[in-house]
Amino acid sequence: MIRLHHVPLARSFRVLWLMEEMGLDYEVAYYSIRDGSMRTPEFRALSPAGRVPVLEHEGAAWFESGAIVQLLCETYPQAGLAPAPGTGERARFLEMLNYSETVGCLLENLNMNLVFLRPPARPSVPVVKLLHARLRASLAAIEARMEGDYLLPSGFSAADIMFAYGFELARHYVDLDAYPRLAAYWERLRARSAYQRAKARDGEQDMYAQDFYPVPEEE
Ligand SMILES: N[C@@H](CCC(=O)N[C@@H](CS)C(=O)NCC(=O)O)C(=O)O
């Protein structure tokens, strides 16, 4: 039995997409960040910090999206979505798997300031400006390194899933067309049938009320 604990458009989408690429059979348990469904003792028993994703996999429960992606790649090596330890592309693979959370944390902090804060709390304009600048720099760094169609020269891998999920959120804060290689890469990934099947099971997001969140004006 495989069950993914998932919030639409959250980092758990990485695991959903990976499982579609791998052709696994799985169930999805849906939650919302807004409705308290992640605060139950049952969910906390699976995820100590009350976060998604959690993957229940044949009697075990795993949390942290990067760890789950790596564990699935090791459990199902026949899917060919991760270079094996000791091979030439392994270092780049692990770098990108973890760099995805450098970008993920910037996006989470932008979400916190611009999407989740409720009045009378107000976002800090200097902090939002700093987060924007750091997000743009993090994307530009990969834009400059991107040579082929995917992050690894040998082709599509689970590192693409980990990293490219961030575009789903980043497009609410930056113009992705400013990064032509990344924009073309994102188009290429969204054309994958496994991505489209994962989107069909993602569910309705209740995070973003606007398509784009500009940097707020100084008072
Ligand atoms: N580094 C963790 C982050 C997990 C995380 O923060 N998930 C968010 C959704 S993207 C969450 O569950 N947030 C719930 C909350 O903050 O209450 C991972 O990659 O799994």
mmCIF file of C-alpha atoms and ligand atoms in Angstrom:
data_model
loop_
_atom_site.group_PDB
_atom_site.id
_atom_site.type_symbol
_atom_site.label_atom_id
_atom_site.label_comp_id
_atom_site.label_asym_id
_atom_site.label_seq_id
_atom_site.Cartn_x
_atom_site.Cartn_y
_atom_site.Cartn_z
ATOM 1 C CA MET A 1 0.000 0.000 0.000
ATOM 2 C CA ILE A 2 1.255 3.458 -0.914
ATOM 3 C CA ARG A 3 -0.583 6.575 0.355
ATOM 4 C CA LEU A 4 0.517 10.153 -0.225
ATOM 5 C CA HIS A 5 -0.585 12.832 2.242
ATOM 6 C CA HIS A 6 -0.965 15.845 0.022
ATOM 7 C CA VAL A 7 -1.975 19.498 -0.172
ATOM 8 C CA PRO A 8 -2.789 20.739 -3.686
ATOM 9 C CA LEU A 9 0.135 22.744 -5.138
ATOM 10 C CA ALA A 10 2.334 21.992 -2.101
ATOM 11 C CA ARG A 11 5.728 20.264 -2.114
ATOM 12 C CA SER A 12 3.856 16.948 -1.985
ATOM 13 C CA PHE A 13 3.227 17.529 -5.698
ATOM 14 C CA ARG A 14 6.856 16.473 -6.237
ATOM 15 C CA VAL A 15 6.059 13.004 -4.891
ATOM 16 C CA LEU A 16 2.787 12.796 -6.840
ATOM 17 C CA TRP A 17 4.596 13.618 -10.080
ATOM 18 C CA LEU A 18 7.439 11.194 -9.332
ATOM 19 C CA MET A 19 5.002 8.358 -8.626
ATOM 20 C CA GLU A 20 3.269 9.063 -11.959
ATOM 21 C CA GLU A 21 6.639 8.957 -13.739
ATOM 22 C CA MET A 22 7.301 5.620 -12.030
ATOM 23 C CA GLY A 23 3.885 4.188 -12.855
ATOM 24 C CA LEU A 24 3.134 3.328 -9.201
ATOM 25 C CA ASP A 25 -0.329 2.578 -7.782
ATOM 26 C CA TYR A 26 -1.099 4.855 -4.865
ATOM 27 C CA GLU A 27 -3.838 6.595 -2.907
ATOM 28 C CA VAL A 28 -3.943 10.288 -2.094
ATOM 29 C CA ALA A 29 -5.170 11.729 1.236
ATOM 30 C CA TYR A 30 -5.987 15.421 0.726
ATOM 31 C CA TYR A 31 -5.438 18.242 3.259
ATOM 32 C CA SER A 32 -5.544 22.027 3.292
ATOM 33 C CA ILE A 33 -3.064 24.349 5.028
ATOM 34 C CA ARG A 34 -5.956 26.659 5.864
ATOM 35 C CA ASP A 35 -8.589 24.408 7.431
ATOM 36 C CA GLY A 36 -6.777 22.799 10.388
ATOM 37 C CA SER A 37 -6.818 19.313 8.818
ATOM 38 C CA MET A 38 -3.022 19.064 9.292
ATOM 39 C CA ARG A 39 -3.236 19.744 13.024
ATOM 40 C CA THR A 40 -4.804 16.428 14.091
ATOM 41 C CA PRO A 41 -2.913 13.998 16.375
ATOM 42 C CA GLU A 42 -3.258 11.320 13.651
ATOM 43 C CA PHE A 43 -1.476 13.487 11.099
ATOM 44 C CA ARG A 44 1.137 14.672 13.648
ATOM 45 C CA ALA A 45 1.945 11.022 14.343
ATOM 46 C CA LEU A 46 2.961 10.718 10.689
ATOM 47 C CA SER A 47 4.575 14.142 10.285
ATOM 48 C CA PRO A 48 6.094 15.555 13.494
ATOM 49 C CA ALA A 49 6.094 19.167 12.246
ATOM 50 C CA GLY A 50 2.677 18.794 10.664
ATOM 51 C CA ARG A 51 3.915 19.268 7.099
ATOM 52 C CA VAL A 52 3.325 17.580 3.757
ATOM 53 C CA PRO A 53 4.425 15.477 2.044
ATOM 54 C CA VAL A 54 4.189 12.297 4.035
ATOM 55 C CA LEU A 55 4.392 9.031 2.149
ATOM 56 C CA GLU A 56 3.127 5.832 3.703
ATOM 57 C CA HIS A 57 4.960 3.085 1.903
ATOM 58 C CA GLU A 58 4.490 -0.557 2.771
ATOM 59 C CA GLY A 59 4.330 -0.080 6.541
ATOM 60 C CA ALA A 60 6.750 2.882 6.816
ATOM 61 C CA ALA A 61 5.904 6.600 6.922
ATOM 62 C CA TRP A 62 8.409 9.008 5.396
ATOM 63 C CA PHE A 63 8.425 12.823 5.514
ATOM 64 C CA GLU A 64 10.582 15.516 3.726
ATOM 65 C CA SER A 65 10.032 15.687 -0.012
ATOM 66 C CA GLY A 66 13.732 15.366 -0.941
ATOM 67 C CA ALA A 67 14.165 12.286 1.239
ATOM 68 C CA ILE A 68 10.995 10.694 -0.143
ATOM 69 C CA VAL A 69 12.101 11.354 -3.734
ATOM 70 C CA GLN A 70 15.513 9.822 -3.029
ATOM 71 C CA LEU A 71 14.002 6.829 -1.191
ATOM 72 C CA LEU A 72 11.569 6.142 -4.036
ATOM 73 C CA CYS A 73 14.407 6.334 -6.575
ATOM 74 C CA GLU A 74 16.382 3.825 -4.490
ATOM 75 C CA THR A 75 13.356 1.568 -3.956
ATOM 76 C CA TYR A 76 12.449 1.556 -7.666
ATOM 77 C CA PRO A 77 15.842 1.839 -9.446
ATOM 78 C CA GLN A 78 14.329 0.255 -12.554
ATOM 79 C CA ALA A 79 12.531 3.579 -13.164
ATOM 80 C CA GLY A 80 15.956 5.015 -14.017
ATOM 81 C CA LEU A 81 15.247 8.417 -12.480
ATOM 82 C CA ALA A 82 18.421 8.820 -10.401
ATOM 83 C CA PRO A 83 22.098 8.163 -11.171
ATOM 84 C CA ALA A 84 23.466 5.414 -8.909
ATOM 85 C CA PRO A 85 25.997 6.238 -6.135
ATOM 86 C CA GLY A 86 29.511 6.349 -7.513
ATOM 87 C CA THR A 87 28.447 7.354 -11.020
ATOM 88 C CA GLY A 88 29.509 10.588 -12.687
ATOM 89 C CA GLU A 89 26.240 12.533 -12.431
ATOM 90 C CA ARG A 90 25.464 11.585 -8.828
ATOM 91 C CA ALA A 91 26.974 14.745 -7.314
ATOM 92 C CA ARG A 92 25.057 17.050 -9.652
ATOM 93 C CA PHE A 93 21.877 15.051 -8.963
ATOM 94 C CA LEU A 94 22.220 15.419 -5.179
ATOM 95 C CA GLU A 95 23.142 19.099 -5.506
ATOM 96 C CA MET A 96 19.987 19.839 -7.466
ATOM 97 C CA LEU A 97 17.795 17.668 -5.244
ATOM 98 C CA ASN A 98 18.829 19.762 -2.258
ATOM 99 C CA TYR A 99 19.148 23.117 -4.051
ATOM 100 C CA SER A 100 15.457 22.719 -4.813
ATOM 101 C CA GLU A 101 14.810 23.442 -1.140
ATOM 102 C CA THR A 102 17.002 26.594 -1.258
ATOM 103 C CA VAL A 103 14.462 27.840 -3.782
ATOM 104 C CA GLY A 104 11.572 26.172 -1.892
ATOM 105 C CA CYS A 105 12.371 28.057 1.340
ATOM 106 C CA LEU A 106 12.483 31.422 -0.472
ATOM 107 C CA LEU A 107 9.087 30.666 -1.985
ATOM 108 C CA GLU A 108 7.715 29.557 1.377
ATOM 109 C CA ASN A 109 8.829 32.853 2.932
ATOM 110 C CA LEU A 110 7.272 34.862 0.099
ATOM 111 C CA ASN A 111 4.071 32.865 0.595
ATOM 112 C CA MET A 112 4.200 33.591 4.313
ATOM 113 C CA ASN A 113 4.561 37.355 3.739
ATOM 114 C CA LEU A 114 2.273 37.875 0.756
ATOM 115 C CA VAL A 115 -0.311 35.077 0.894
ATOM 116 C CA PHE A 116 -0.781 33.730 4.401
ATOM 117 C CA LEU A 117 -0.397 36.799 6.666
ATOM 118 C CA ARG A 118 -3.777 37.999 7.819
ATOM 119 C CA PRO A 119 -4.571 41.649 8.652
ATOM 120 C CA PRO A 120 -3.714 43.439 10.863
ATOM 121 C CA ALA A 121 -0.334 41.713 10.287
ATOM 122 C CA ARG A 122 1.470 43.240 7.295
ATOM 123 C CA PRO A 123 4.385 41.964 5.210
ATOM 124 C CA SER A 124 7.809 43.493 5.775
ATOM 125 C CA VAL A 125 8.644 45.354 2.555
ATOM 126 C CA PRO A 126 12.460 45.150 3.029
ATOM 127 C CA VAL A 127 12.216 41.410 3.754
ATOM 128 C CA VAL A 128 9.992 40.808 0.704
ATOM 129 C CA LYS A 129 12.446 42.789 -1.472
ATOM 130 C CA LEU A 130 15.318 40.699 -0.162
ATOM 131 C CA LEU A 131 13.408 37.446 -0.775
ATOM 132 C CA HIS A 132 12.589 38.579 -4.332
ATOM 133 C CA ALA A 133 16.231 39.420 -5.028
ATOM 134 C CA ARG A 134 17.391 36.077 -3.646
ATOM 135 C CA LEU A 135 14.757 34.182 -5.649
ATOM 136 C CA ARG A 136 15.805 35.958 -8.875
ATOM 137 C CA ALA A 137 19.479 35.198 -8.135
ATOM 138 C CA SER A 138 18.694 31.526 -7.411
ATOM 139 C CA LEU A 139 16.852 31.144 -10.725
ATOM 140 C CA ALA A 140 19.500 33.101 -12.669
ATOM 141 C CA ALA A 141 22.200 30.762 -11.326
ATOM 142 C CA ILE A 142 20.513 27.744 -12.921
ATOM 143 C CA GLU A 143 19.583 29.681 -16.069
ATOM 144 C CA ALA A 144 23.322 30.329 -16.541
ATOM 145 C CA ARG A 145 24.233 26.647 -16.030
ATOM 146 C CA MET A 146 21.436 25.115 -18.096
ATOM 147 C CA GLU A 147 22.934 23.657 -21.270
ATOM 148 C CA GLY A 148 20.762 20.756 -22.396
ATOM 149 C CA ASP A 149 17.084 19.941 -22.096
ATOM 150 C CA TYR A 150 17.262 18.842 -18.442
ATOM 151 C CA LEU A 151 19.384 19.437 -15.331
ATOM 152 C CA LEU A 152 21.499 16.342 -15.951
ATOM 153 C CA PRO A 153 23.275 15.994 -19.320
ATOM 154 C CA SER A 154 22.035 12.381 -19.596
ATOM 155 C CA GLY A 155 18.384 13.459 -19.539
ATOM 156 C CA PHE A 156 15.274 13.675 -17.367
ATOM 157 C CA SER A 157 15.651 12.670 -13.714
ATOM 158 C CA ALA A 158 13.972 13.074 -10.332
ATOM 159 C CA ALA A 159 16.115 16.221 -9.826
ATOM 160 C CA ASP A 160 13.986 17.906 -12.510
ATOM 161 C CA ILE A 161 10.862 17.047 -10.543
ATOM 162 C CA MET A 162 12.298 18.420 -7.292
ATOM 163 C CA PHE A 163 13.537 21.658 -8.859
ATOM 164 C CA ALA A 164 10.860 22.407 -11.454
ATOM 165 C CA TYR A 165 7.985 22.095 -8.987
ATOM 166 C CA GLY A 166 9.207 25.511 -7.751
ATOM 167 C CA PHE A 167 8.119 27.142 -11.009
ATOM 168 C CA GLU A 168 4.494 26.464 -10.041
ATOM 169 C CA LEU A 169 4.975 28.904 -7.165
ATOM 170 C CA ALA A 170 7.713 31.186 -8.525
ATOM 171 C CA ARG A 171 5.484 32.310 -11.408
ATOM 172 C CA HIS A 172 3.332 34.112 -8.811
ATOM 173 C CA TYR A 173 6.334 36.286 -7.887
ATOM 174 C CA VAL A 174 8.655 36.617 -10.894
ATOM 175 C CA ASP A 175 8.267 36.782 -14.665
ATOM 176 C CA LEU A 176 9.656 33.413 -15.755
ATOM 177 C CA ASP A 177 10.089 34.742 -19.302
ATOM 178 C CA ALA A 178 13.046 36.693 -17.916
ATOM 179 C CA TYR A 179 14.812 33.281 -17.831
ATOM 180 C CA PRO A 180 14.386 31.960 -21.396
ATOM 181 C CA ARG A 181 16.159 28.645 -20.871
ATOM 182 C CA LEU A 182 14.214 27.917 -17.686
ATOM 183 C CA ALA A 183 10.943 28.963 -19.349
ATOM 184 C CA ALA A 184 11.575 26.540 -22.250
ATOM 185 C CA TYR A 185 12.610 23.815 -19.785
ATOM 186 C CA TRP A 186 9.397 24.313 -17.792
ATOM 187 C CA GLU A 187 7.311 24.074 -20.990
ATOM 188 C CA ARG A 188 9.114 20.837 -21.885
ATOM 189 C CA LEU A 189 8.396 19.347 -18.450
ATOM 190 C CA ARG A 190 4.746 20.359 -18.446
ATOM 191 C CA ALA A 191 4.289 18.552 -21.776
ATOM 192 C CA ARG A 192 5.168 15.223 -20.108
ATOM 193 C CA SER A 193 2.189 12.894 -19.804
ATOM 194 C CA ALA A 194 3.170 11.927 -16.230
ATOM 195 C CA TYR A 195 3.158 15.613 -15.236
ATOM 196 C CA GLN A 196 -0.317 16.000 -16.725
ATOM 197 C CA ARG A 197 -1.597 12.894 -14.921
ATOM 198 C CA ALA A 198 -0.150 14.255 -11.669
ATOM 199 C CA LYS A 199 -1.865 17.615 -12.277
ATOM 200 C CA ALA A 200 -5.154 15.778 -12.770
ATOM 201 C CA ARG A 201 -4.763 14.290 -9.247
ATOM 202 C CA ASP A 202 -3.315 17.442 -7.621
ATOM 203 C CA GLY A 203 -6.682 18.860 -6.483
ATOM 204 C CA GLU A 204 -7.931 22.444 -6.252
ATOM 205 C CA GLN A 205 -5.388 24.832 -4.699
ATOM 206 C CA ASP A 206 -6.639 27.301 -2.083
ATOM 207 C CA MET A 207 -3.373 29.174 -1.548
ATOM 208 C CA TYR A 208 -3.158 31.821 -4.266
ATOM 209 C CA ALA A 209 -6.021 34.255 -4.840
ATOM 210 C CA GLN A 210 -3.995 36.285 -7.390
ATOM 211 C CA ASP A 211 -1.982 35.235 -10.434
ATOM 212 C CA PHE A 212 0.847 37.611 -9.558
ATOM 213 C CA TYR A 213 1.988 39.247 -6.319
ATOM 214 C CA PRO A 214 4.137 42.334 -6.971
ATOM 215 C CA VAL A 215 6.583 43.646 -4.369
ATOM 216 C CA PRO A 216 4.465 45.809 -2.034
ATOM 217 C CA GLU A 217 5.027 49.586 -2.013
ATOM 218 C CA GLU A 218 7.007 51.178 0.802
ATOM 219 C CA GLU A 219 4.717 53.160 3.156
HETATM 220 N N1 LIG B 1 11.405 20.709 3.566
HETATM 221 C C1 LIG B 1 10.086 20.132 3.678
HETATM 222 C C2 LIG B 1 9.063 21.254 3.766
HETATM 223 C C3 LIG B 1 7.655 20.738 3.958
HETATM 224 C C4 LIG B 1 6.662 21.887 4.054
HETATM 225 O O1 LIG B 1 6.928 22.923 4.663
HETATM 226 N N2 LIG B 1 5.489 21.688 3.448
HETATM 227 C C5 LIG B 1 4.472 22.731 3.488
HETATM 228 C C6 LIG B 1 3.641 22.712 2.219
HETATM 229 S S1 LIG B 1 4.638 23.086 0.790
HETATM 230 C C7 LIG B 1 3.541 22.487 4.648
HETATM 231 O O2 LIG B 1 3.183 21.362 4.896
HETATM 232 N N3 LIG B 1 3.140 23.546 5.350
HETATM 233 C C8 LIG B 1 2.200 23.445 6.407
HETATM 234 C C9 LIG B 1 2.400 24.485 7.444
HETATM 235 O O3 LIG B 1 3.383 25.241 7.333
HETATM 236 O O4 LIG B 1 1.598 24.533 8.346
HETATM 237 C C10 LIG B 1 9.834 19.221 2.466
HETATM 238 O O5 LIG B 1 10.451 19.451 1.419
HETATM 239 O O6 LIG B 1 9.046 18.275 2.587
#
